Structures are given as structure tokens and as C-alpha cells.
mmCIF file of C-alpha atoms and ligand atoms in Angstrom:
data_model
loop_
_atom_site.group_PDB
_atom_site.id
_atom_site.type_symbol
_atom_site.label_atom_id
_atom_site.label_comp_id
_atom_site.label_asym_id
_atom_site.label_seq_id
_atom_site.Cartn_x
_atom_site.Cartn_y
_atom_site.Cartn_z
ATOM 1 C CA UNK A 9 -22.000 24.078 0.615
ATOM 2 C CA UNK A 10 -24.362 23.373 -2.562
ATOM 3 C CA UNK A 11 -20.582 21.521 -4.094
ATOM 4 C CA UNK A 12 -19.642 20.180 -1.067
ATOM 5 C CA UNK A 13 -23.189 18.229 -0.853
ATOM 6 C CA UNK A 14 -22.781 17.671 -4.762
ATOM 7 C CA UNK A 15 -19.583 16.420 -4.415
ATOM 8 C CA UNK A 16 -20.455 13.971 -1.404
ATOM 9 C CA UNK A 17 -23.831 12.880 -3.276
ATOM 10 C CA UNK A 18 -21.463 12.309 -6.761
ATOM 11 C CA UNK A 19 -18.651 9.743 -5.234
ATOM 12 C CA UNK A 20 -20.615 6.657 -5.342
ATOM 13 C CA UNK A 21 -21.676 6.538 -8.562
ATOM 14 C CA UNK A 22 -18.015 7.954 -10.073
ATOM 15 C CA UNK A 23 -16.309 5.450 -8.123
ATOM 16 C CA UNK A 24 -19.171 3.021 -9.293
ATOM 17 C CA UNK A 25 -18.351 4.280 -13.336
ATOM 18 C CA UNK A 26 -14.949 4.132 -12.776
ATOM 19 C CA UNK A 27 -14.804 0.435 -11.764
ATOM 20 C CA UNK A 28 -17.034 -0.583 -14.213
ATOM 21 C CA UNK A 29 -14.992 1.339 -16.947
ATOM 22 C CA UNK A 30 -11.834 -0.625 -15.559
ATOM 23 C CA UNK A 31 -13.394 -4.035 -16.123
ATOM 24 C CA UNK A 32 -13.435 -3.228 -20.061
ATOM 25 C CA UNK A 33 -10.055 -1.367 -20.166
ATOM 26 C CA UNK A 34 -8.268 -4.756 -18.273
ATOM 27 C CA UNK A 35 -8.040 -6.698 -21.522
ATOM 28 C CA UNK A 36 -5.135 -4.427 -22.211
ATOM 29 C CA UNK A 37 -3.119 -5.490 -18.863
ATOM 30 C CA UNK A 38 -4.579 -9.282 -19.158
ATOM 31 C CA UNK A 39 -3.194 -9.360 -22.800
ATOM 32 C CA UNK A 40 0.395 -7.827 -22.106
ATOM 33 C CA UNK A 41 3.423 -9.743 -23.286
ATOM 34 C CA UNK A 42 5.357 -9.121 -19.699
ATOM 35 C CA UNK A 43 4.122 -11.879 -17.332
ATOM 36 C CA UNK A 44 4.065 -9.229 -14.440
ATOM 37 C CA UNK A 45 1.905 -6.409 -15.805
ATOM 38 C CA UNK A 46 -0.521 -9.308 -16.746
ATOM 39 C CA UNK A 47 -0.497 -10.715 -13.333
ATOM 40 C CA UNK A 48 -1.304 -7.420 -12.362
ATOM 41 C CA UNK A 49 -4.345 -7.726 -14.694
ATOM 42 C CA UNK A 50 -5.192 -10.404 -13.358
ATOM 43 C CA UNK A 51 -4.999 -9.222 -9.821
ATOM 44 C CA UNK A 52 -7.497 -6.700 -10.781
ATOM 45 C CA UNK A 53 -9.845 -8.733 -12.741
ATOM 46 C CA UNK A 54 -10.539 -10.799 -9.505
ATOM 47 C CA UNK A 55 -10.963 -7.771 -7.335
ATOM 48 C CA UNK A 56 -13.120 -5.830 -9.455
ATOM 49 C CA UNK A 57 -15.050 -9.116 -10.398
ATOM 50 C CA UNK A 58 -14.538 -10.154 -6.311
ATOM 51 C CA UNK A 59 -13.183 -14.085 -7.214
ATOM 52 C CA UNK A 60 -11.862 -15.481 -4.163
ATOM 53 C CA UNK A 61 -11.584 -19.172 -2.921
ATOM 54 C CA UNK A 62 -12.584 -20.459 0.048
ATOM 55 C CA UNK A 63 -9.359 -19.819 1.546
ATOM 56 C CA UNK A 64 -8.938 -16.963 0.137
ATOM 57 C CA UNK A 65 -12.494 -15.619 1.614
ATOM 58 C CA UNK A 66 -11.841 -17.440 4.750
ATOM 59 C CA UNK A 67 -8.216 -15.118 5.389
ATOM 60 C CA UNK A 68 -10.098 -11.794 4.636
ATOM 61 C CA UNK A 69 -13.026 -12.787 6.751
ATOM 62 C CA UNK A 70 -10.604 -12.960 9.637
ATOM 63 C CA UNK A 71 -8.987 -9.410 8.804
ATOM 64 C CA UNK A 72 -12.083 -7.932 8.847
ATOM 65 C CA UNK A 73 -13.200 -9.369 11.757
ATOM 66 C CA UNK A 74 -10.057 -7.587 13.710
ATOM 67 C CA UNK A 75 -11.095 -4.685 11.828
ATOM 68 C CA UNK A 76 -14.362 -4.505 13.426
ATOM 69 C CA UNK A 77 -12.529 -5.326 16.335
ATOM 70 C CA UNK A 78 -10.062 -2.050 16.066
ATOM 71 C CA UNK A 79 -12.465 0.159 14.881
ATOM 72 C CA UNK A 80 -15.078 0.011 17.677
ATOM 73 C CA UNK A 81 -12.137 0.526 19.973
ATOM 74 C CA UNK A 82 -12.137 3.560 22.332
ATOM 75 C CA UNK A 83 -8.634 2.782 23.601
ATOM 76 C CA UNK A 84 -6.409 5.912 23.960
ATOM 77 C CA UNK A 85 -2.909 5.666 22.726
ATOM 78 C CA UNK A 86 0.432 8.252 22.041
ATOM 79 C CA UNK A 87 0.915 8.364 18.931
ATOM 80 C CA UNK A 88 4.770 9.951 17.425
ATOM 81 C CA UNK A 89 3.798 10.885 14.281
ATOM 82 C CA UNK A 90 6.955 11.015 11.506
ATOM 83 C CA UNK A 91 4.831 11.564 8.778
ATOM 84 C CA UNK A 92 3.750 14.187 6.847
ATOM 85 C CA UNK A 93 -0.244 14.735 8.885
ATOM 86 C CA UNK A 94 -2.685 16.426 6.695
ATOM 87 C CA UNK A 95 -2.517 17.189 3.162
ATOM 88 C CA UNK A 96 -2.426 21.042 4.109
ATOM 89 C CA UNK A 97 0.176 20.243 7.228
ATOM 90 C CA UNK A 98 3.068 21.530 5.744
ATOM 91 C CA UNK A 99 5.263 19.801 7.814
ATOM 92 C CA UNK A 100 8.794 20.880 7.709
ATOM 93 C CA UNK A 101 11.493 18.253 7.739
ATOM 94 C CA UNK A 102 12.800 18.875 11.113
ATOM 95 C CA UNK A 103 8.827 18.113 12.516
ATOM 96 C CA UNK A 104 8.961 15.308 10.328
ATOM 97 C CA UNK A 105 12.616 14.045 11.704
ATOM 98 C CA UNK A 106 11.620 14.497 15.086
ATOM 99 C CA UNK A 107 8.166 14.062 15.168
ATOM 100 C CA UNK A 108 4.431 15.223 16.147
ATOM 101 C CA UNK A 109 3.465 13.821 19.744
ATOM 102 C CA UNK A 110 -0.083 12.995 20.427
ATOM 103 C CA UNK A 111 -3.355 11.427 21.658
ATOM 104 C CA UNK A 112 -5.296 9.309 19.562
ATOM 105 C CA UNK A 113 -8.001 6.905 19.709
ATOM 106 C CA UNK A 114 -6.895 3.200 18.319
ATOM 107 C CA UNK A 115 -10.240 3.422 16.350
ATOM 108 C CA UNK A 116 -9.382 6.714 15.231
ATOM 109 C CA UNK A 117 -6.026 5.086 13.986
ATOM 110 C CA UNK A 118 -7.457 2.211 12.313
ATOM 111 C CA UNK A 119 -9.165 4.238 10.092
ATOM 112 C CA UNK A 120 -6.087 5.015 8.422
ATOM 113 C CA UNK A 121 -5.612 1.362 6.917
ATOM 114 C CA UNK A 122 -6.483 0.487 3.300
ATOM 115 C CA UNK A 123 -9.998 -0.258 2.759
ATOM 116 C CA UNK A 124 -10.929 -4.098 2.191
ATOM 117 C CA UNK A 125 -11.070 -2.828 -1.599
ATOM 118 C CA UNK A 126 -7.001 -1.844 -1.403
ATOM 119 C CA UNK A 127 -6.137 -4.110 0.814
ATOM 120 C CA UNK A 128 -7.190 -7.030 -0.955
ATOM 121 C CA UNK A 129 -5.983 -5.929 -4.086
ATOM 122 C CA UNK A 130 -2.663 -6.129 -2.235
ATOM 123 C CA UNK A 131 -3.264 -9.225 -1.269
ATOM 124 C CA UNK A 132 -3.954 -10.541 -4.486
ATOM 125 C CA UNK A 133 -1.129 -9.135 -6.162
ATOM 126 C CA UNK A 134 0.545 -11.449 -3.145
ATOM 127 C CA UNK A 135 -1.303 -14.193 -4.361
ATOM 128 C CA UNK A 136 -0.451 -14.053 -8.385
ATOM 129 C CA UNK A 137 3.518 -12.332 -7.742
ATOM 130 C CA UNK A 138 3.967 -15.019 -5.185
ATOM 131 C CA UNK A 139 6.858 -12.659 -3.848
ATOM 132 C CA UNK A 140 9.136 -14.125 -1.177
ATOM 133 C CA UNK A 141 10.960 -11.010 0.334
ATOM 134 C CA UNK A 142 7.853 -8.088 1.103
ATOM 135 C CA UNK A 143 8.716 -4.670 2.833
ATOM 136 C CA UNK A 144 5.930 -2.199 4.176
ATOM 137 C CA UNK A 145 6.917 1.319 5.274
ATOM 138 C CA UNK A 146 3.885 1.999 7.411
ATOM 139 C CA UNK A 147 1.747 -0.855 9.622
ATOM 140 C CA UNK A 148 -0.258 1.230 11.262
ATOM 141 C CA UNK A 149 -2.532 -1.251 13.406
ATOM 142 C CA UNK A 150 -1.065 -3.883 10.930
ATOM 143 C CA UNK A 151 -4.531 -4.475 8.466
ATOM 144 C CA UNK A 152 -2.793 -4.232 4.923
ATOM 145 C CA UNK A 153 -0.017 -6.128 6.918
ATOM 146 C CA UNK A 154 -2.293 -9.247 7.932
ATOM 147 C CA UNK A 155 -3.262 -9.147 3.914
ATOM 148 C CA UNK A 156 0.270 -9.508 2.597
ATOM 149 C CA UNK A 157 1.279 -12.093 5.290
ATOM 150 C CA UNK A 158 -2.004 -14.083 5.072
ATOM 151 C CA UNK A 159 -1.181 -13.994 0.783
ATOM 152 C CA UNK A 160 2.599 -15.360 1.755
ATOM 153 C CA UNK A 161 1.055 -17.882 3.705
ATOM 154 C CA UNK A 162 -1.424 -19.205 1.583
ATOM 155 C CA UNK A 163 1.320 -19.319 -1.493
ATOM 156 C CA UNK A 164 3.473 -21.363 1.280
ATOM 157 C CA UNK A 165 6.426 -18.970 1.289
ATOM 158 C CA UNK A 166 7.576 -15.583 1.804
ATOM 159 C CA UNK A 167 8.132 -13.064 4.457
ATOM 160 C CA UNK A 168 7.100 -9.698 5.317
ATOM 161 C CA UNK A 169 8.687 -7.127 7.235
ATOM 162 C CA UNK A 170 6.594 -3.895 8.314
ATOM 163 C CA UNK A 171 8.177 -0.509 9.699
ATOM 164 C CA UNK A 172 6.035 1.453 11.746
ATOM 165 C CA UNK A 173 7.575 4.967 13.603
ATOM 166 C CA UNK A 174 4.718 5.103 16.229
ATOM 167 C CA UNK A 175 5.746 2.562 19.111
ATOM 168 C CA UNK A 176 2.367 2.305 20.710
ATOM 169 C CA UNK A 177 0.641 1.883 17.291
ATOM 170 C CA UNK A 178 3.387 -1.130 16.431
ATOM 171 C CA UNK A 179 2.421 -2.345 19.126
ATOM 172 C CA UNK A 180 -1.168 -3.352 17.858
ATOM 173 C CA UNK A 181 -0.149 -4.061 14.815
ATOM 174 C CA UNK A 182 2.345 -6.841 16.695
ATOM 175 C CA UNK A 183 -1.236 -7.957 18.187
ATOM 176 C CA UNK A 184 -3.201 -7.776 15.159
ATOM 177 C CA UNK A 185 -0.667 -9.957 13.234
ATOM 178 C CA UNK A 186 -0.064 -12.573 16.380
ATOM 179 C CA UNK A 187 -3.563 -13.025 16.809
ATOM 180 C CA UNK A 188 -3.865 -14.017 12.847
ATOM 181 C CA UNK A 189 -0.790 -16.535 13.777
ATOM 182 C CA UNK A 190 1.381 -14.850 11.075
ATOM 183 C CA UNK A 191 4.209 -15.869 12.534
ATOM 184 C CA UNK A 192 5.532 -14.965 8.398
ATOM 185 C CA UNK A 193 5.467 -11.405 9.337
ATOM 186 C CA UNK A 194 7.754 -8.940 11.793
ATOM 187 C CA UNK A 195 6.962 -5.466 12.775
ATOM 188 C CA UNK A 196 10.111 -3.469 13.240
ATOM 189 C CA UNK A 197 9.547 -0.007 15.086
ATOM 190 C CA UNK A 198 11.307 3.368 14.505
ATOM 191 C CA UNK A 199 11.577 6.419 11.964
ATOM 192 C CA UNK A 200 11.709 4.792 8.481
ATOM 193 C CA UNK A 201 14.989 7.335 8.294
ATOM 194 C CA UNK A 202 16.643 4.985 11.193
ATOM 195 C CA UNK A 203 15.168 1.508 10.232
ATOM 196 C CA UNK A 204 14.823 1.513 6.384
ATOM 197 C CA UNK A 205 18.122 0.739 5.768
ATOM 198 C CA UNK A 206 18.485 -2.082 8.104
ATOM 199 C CA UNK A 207 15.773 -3.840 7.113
ATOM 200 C CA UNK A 208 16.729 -3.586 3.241
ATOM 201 C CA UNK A 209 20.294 -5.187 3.915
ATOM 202 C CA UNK A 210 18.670 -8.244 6.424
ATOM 203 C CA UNK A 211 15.696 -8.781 3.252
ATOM 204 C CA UNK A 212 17.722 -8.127 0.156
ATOM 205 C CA UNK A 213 16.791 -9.035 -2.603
ATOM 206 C CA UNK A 214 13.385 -7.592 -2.218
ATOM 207 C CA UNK A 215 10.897 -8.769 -4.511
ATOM 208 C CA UNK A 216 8.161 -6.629 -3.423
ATOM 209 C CA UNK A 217 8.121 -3.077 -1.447
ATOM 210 C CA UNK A 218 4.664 -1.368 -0.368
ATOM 211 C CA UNK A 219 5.108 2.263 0.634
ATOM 212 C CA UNK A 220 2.193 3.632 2.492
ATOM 213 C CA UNK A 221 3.880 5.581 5.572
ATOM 214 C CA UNK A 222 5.436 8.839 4.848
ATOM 215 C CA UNK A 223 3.032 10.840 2.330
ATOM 216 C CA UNK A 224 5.658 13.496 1.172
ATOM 217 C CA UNK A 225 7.228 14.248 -2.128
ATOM 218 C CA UNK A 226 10.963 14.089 -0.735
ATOM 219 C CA UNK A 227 10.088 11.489 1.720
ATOM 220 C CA UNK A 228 8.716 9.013 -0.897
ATOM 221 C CA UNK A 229 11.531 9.279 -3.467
ATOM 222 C CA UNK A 230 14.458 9.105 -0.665
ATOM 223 C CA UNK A 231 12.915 5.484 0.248
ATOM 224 C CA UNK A 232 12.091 4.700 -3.308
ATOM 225 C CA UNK A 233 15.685 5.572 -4.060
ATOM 226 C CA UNK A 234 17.155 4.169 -0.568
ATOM 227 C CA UNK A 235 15.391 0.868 -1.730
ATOM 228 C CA UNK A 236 16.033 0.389 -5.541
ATOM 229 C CA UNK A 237 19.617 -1.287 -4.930
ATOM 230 C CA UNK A 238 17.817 -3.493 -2.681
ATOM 231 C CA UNK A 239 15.512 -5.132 -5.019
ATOM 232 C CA UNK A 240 15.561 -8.003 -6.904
ATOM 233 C CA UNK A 241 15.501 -8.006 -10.826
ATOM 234 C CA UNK A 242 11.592 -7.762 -11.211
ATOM 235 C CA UNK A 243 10.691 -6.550 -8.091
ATOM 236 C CA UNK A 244 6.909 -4.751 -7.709
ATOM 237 C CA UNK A 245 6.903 -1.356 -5.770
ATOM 238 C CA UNK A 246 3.614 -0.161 -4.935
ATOM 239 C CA UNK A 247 3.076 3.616 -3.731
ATOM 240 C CA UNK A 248 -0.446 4.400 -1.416
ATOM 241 C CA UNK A 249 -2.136 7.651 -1.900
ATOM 242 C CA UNK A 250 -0.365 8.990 -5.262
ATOM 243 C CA UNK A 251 -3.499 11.577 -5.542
ATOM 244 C CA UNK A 252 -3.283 12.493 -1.695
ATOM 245 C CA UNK A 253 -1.454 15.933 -2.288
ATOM 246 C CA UNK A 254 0.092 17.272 -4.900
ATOM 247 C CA UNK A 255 3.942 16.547 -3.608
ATOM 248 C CA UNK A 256 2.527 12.682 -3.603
ATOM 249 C CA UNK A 257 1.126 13.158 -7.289
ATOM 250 C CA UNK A 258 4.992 14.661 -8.465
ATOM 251 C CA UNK A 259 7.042 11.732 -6.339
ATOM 252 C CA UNK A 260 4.468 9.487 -8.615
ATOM 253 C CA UNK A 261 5.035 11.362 -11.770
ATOM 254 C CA UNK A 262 8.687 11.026 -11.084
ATOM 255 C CA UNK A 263 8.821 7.314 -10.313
ATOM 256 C CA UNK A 264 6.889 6.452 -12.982
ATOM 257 C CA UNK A 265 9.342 8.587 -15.472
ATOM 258 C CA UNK A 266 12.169 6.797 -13.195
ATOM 259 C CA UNK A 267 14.577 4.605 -16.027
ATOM 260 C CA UNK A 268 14.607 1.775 -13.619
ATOM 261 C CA UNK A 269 10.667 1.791 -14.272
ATOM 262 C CA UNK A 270 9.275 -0.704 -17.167
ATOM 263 C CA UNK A 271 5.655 -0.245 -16.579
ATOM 264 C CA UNK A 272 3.601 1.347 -14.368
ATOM 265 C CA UNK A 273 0.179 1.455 -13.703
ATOM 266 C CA UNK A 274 -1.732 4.207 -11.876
ATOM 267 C CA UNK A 275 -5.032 3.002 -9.867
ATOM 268 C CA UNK A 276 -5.537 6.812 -9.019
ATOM 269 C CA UNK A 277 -5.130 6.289 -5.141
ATOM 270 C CA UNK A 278 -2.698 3.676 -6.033
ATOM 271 C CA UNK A 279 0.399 3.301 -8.213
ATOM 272 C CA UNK A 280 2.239 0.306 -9.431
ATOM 273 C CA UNK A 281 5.765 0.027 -10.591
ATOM 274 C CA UNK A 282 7.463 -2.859 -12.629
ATOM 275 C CA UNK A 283 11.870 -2.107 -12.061
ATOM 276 C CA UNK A 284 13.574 -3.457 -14.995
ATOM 277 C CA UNK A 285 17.235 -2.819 -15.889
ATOM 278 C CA UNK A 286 15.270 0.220 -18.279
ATOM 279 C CA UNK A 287 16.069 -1.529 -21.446
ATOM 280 C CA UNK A 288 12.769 -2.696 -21.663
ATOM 281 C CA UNK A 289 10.049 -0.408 -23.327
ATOM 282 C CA UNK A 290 8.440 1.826 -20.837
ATOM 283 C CA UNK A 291 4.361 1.197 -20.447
ATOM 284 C CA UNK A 292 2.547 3.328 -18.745
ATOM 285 C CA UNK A 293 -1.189 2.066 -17.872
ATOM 286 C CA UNK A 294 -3.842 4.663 -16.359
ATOM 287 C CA UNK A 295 -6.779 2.771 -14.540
ATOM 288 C CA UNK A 296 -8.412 5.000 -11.912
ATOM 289 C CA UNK A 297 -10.789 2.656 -9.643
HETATM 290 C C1 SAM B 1 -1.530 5.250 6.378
HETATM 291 S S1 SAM B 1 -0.854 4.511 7.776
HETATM 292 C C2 SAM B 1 -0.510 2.866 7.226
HETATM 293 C C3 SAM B 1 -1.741 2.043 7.029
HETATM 294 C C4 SAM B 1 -1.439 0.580 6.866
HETATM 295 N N1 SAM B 1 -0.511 0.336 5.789
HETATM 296 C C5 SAM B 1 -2.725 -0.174 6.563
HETATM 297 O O1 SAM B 1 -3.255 0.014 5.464
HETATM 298 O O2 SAM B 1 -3.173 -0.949 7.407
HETATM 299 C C6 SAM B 1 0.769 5.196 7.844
HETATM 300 C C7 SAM B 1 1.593 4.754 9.044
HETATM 301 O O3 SAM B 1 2.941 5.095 8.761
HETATM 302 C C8 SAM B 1 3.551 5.598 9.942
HETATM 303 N N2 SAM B 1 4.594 6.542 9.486
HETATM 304 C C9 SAM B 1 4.420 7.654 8.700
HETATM 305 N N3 SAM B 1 5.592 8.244 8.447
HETATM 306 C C10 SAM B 1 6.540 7.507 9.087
HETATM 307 C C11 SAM B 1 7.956 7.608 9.177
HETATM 308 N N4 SAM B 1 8.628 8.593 8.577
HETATM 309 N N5 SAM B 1 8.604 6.671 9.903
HETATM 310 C C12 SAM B 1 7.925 5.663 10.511
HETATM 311 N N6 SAM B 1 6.585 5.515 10.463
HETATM 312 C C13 SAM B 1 5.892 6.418 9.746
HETATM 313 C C14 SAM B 1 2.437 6.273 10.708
HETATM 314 O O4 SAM B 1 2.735 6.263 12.104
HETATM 315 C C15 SAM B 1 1.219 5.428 10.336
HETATM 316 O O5 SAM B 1 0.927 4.469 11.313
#
């Protein structure tokens, strides 16, 4: 109980540490020869220092607004769940192929989406990568969606296409990224294992590929490895909640070891991956925030 309090009481200021220990430790990502792990710098440079223009601000604003929106929402929905549930679900495969049926609360759901934090780190990354063909395995009520199309459509280009199992919960996300007008994005719905594929062959070469559905060791490396012929030269892959369980910790250990891999850089909840044709040197970059 005593740790539990502890622990709660300890988060802020940690998470308050680690940030401010990342600001110093940038110069090292800012300075890098590679023009990609320095717009990654970059990227986080104007998060953690919160640099935004008008537009910028304006797009986020409008996110959050729909946030508010989803969050206070005591809508019931079914939800088929392909994922992987809990960290302590265990899950077998078959579950996961077929799928956990239930009820669920659209503000329940929402809570699910990357804070503004992630989200607009995301979004930056958008803005500085200026990517034209994006993937996202999971939309949930489409929030880290609206980022990444809002990015494309303030750079003027781009597309993003966002798989989401639960048909109810695409649904929203469909709302969520009509009422934003970003008519840039499309929400296709199925079981990543039926809809992956497809969606690699109609976006190829993809220049940047956001995994945050299917939290599961085996899960995770099957789509990292479904993808990899599917992406363009320099393509970005970033991987959600590498520190959610320790299967999602090894998938991130072995992505980042991957020879296709010339940097990475590990956020703690969030990893990001450079692919290179591996004759690159490797960099590895550990930034906790
Ligand atoms: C963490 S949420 C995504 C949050 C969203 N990216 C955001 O930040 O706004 C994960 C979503 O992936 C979906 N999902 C998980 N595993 C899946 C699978 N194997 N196939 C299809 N959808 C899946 C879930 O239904 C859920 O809506």
C-alpha cells in the first residue's frame, strides 16, 4: 500500500526529471550527421520545449477539443478486441485471431489514445519527416490519427491510412477524422492479420509506419517483418508502448538489434527506428521522457 502510494506520489516529479534530463542529452540527436535522427532531435526539442506555430497550435487545439468531446462520452459500444488486453492477459493466439467480444464505454475507449504529449510528438515528427505514405496499425477513436493527418496536411502532402479491428470503434474514428475534414486520411477496418497486407501493397513505398495496435511480442515483429519490404529506403517505424510488458520490451530489443535498423532511439514508452540497407553504422539513442 505504503509503495503503491509512494509510487503514485513519485511519477510526477520522475517524469518531470526525466524530461528535463532529455533537454540536455538532445544536443547529441540535434548534432547527428544523419539528417533523420537529427530531425528526430529536433522533433523533440520542440515538444519538450512546446514550440508550435499558430497553425500548428490551432490543429492540436481542435484534437483536443474532440478529445474532450470523446472522453465525456457515456455512449456504449461492442468492442472485438484482436489485441493482446492487459499486460497480465495472456492471451493465446487463437483469442487473439478470433477475438475478445465486449461492452465498452466510447470514453472508456478513448482513453486508450496517446496523450497530447505522444501524440504531438507524432505529429511533429510528421511535420520535420514530411512523410508522404503513413500507416497506423491501431485508430482506436482516431486521436493519434487526426495528429498525423492534420501534420500531412499542414506540410501539403501525404496520406495516411489507419487499421483498426474493432468495427464500432472505426467507426468513430471515421467521425473523429471527418469532422477534422481530413479528407488525407482513410480508416480501413478488420484484423491487422487480414488487412495489413493489403494496405502495404495499395501504399508502398511507405515512408512512415506507426504501430500502436497489437501489444504482443510475436504480434509486433510479424507486422514489423510483414511491413519492412514495404518501405521506402529511409522509412521511420515507430513502436507504442515498448515498456508495456515484457514481450513488448523483447519485440523492441529485437527491432532495434534488427540489421535493417540504422538508429534507433528509445523514448521509454516509445521507440523509434531509422531502416537503412544495414551498411550504415548502427546508433542506438536511450532518451526516456
Ligand atoms: C492503443 S489503441 C490505439 C490508440 C490510437 N493509436 C490513438 O493513440 O489514438 C489500439 C487499437 O488497436 C486495435 N487493435 C489491437 N489489436 C488489433 C489487431 N490485431 N487487429 C486490428 N486492430 C487491433 C484495438 O481495437 C484498439 O482500438
Amino acid at each position: 500500500m505504503i509503495k503503491r502510494i509512494l509510487k503514485k506520489g513519485l511519477k510526477l516529479p520522475i517524469l518531470l526529471f526525466r524530461r528535463q534530463k532529455a533537454k540536455i542529452q538532445l544536443s547529441e540527436l540535434k548534432l547527428h550527421e544523419s539528417v533523420k535522427v537529427k530531425a528526430v532531435g529536433d522533433t523533440l526539442y520542440e515538444v519538450l520545449f512546446k514550440i508550435k506555430d499558430s497553425e500548428e497550435q490551432e490543429a492540436c487545439t481542435l484534437i483536443e477539443r474532440r478529445r474532450s468531446f470523446l472522453l465525456n462520452s457515456h455512449k456504449e459500444v461492442s468492442v472485438i478486441d484482436y489485441g493482446a488486453g492487459k499486460p497480465n492477459s495472456h492471451r493465446t493466439k487463437e483469442e487473439m485471431k478470433k477475438g475478445v467480444l465486449a461492452k465498452a464505454l466510447v470514453g472508456d475507449i478513448c482513453k486508450a489514445s496517446k496523450s497530447e504529449f505522444w501524440a504531438t510528438i507524432l505529429f511533429k515528427l510528421i511535420r520535420k519527416l514530411q512523410p508522404l505514405s503513413c500507416i497506423e496499425l491501431g485508430s482506436c477513436v482516431g486521436i493519434s490519427a487526426a495528429y498525423q493527418g492534420f501534420a500531412l496536411n499542414i506540410n501539403g502532402r501525404g496520406n495516411l491510412t489507419t487499421l483498426e479491428g474493432s468495427p464500432e470503434i472505426a467507426n468513430i474514428a471515421k467521425e473523429t477524422l471527418g469532422a477534422l475534414n481530413l479528407n488525407n486520411t482513410s480508416v480501413l477496418v478488420g484484423p491487422f492479420h487480414e488487412t495489413l497486407k493489403i494496405v502495404l501493397e495499395s501504399s508502398k513505398p511507405v515512408d512512415f509506419f506507426f504501430n500502436d495496435g497489437h501489444h504482443d511480442h510475436d504480434a509486433v515483429i510479424e507486422n514489423f517483418n510483414t511491413a519492412m519490404p514495404y518501405l521506402s529506403d529511409e522509412a521511420i517505424v515507430v513502436i507504442d508502448d515498448i515498456s508495456w510488458s515484457p514481450g513488448m520490451r523483447k519485440a523492441w530489443n529485437e527491432i532495434e538489434d534488427d540489421k535493417r535498423v540504422v538508429a534507433s532511439i528509445d523514448l521509454g514508452a516509445v521507440g523509434i527506428v531509422l531502416i537503412g540497407d544495414g551498411s550504415a553504422r548502427k546508433d542506438k539513442f536511450r532518451m526516456p521522457l
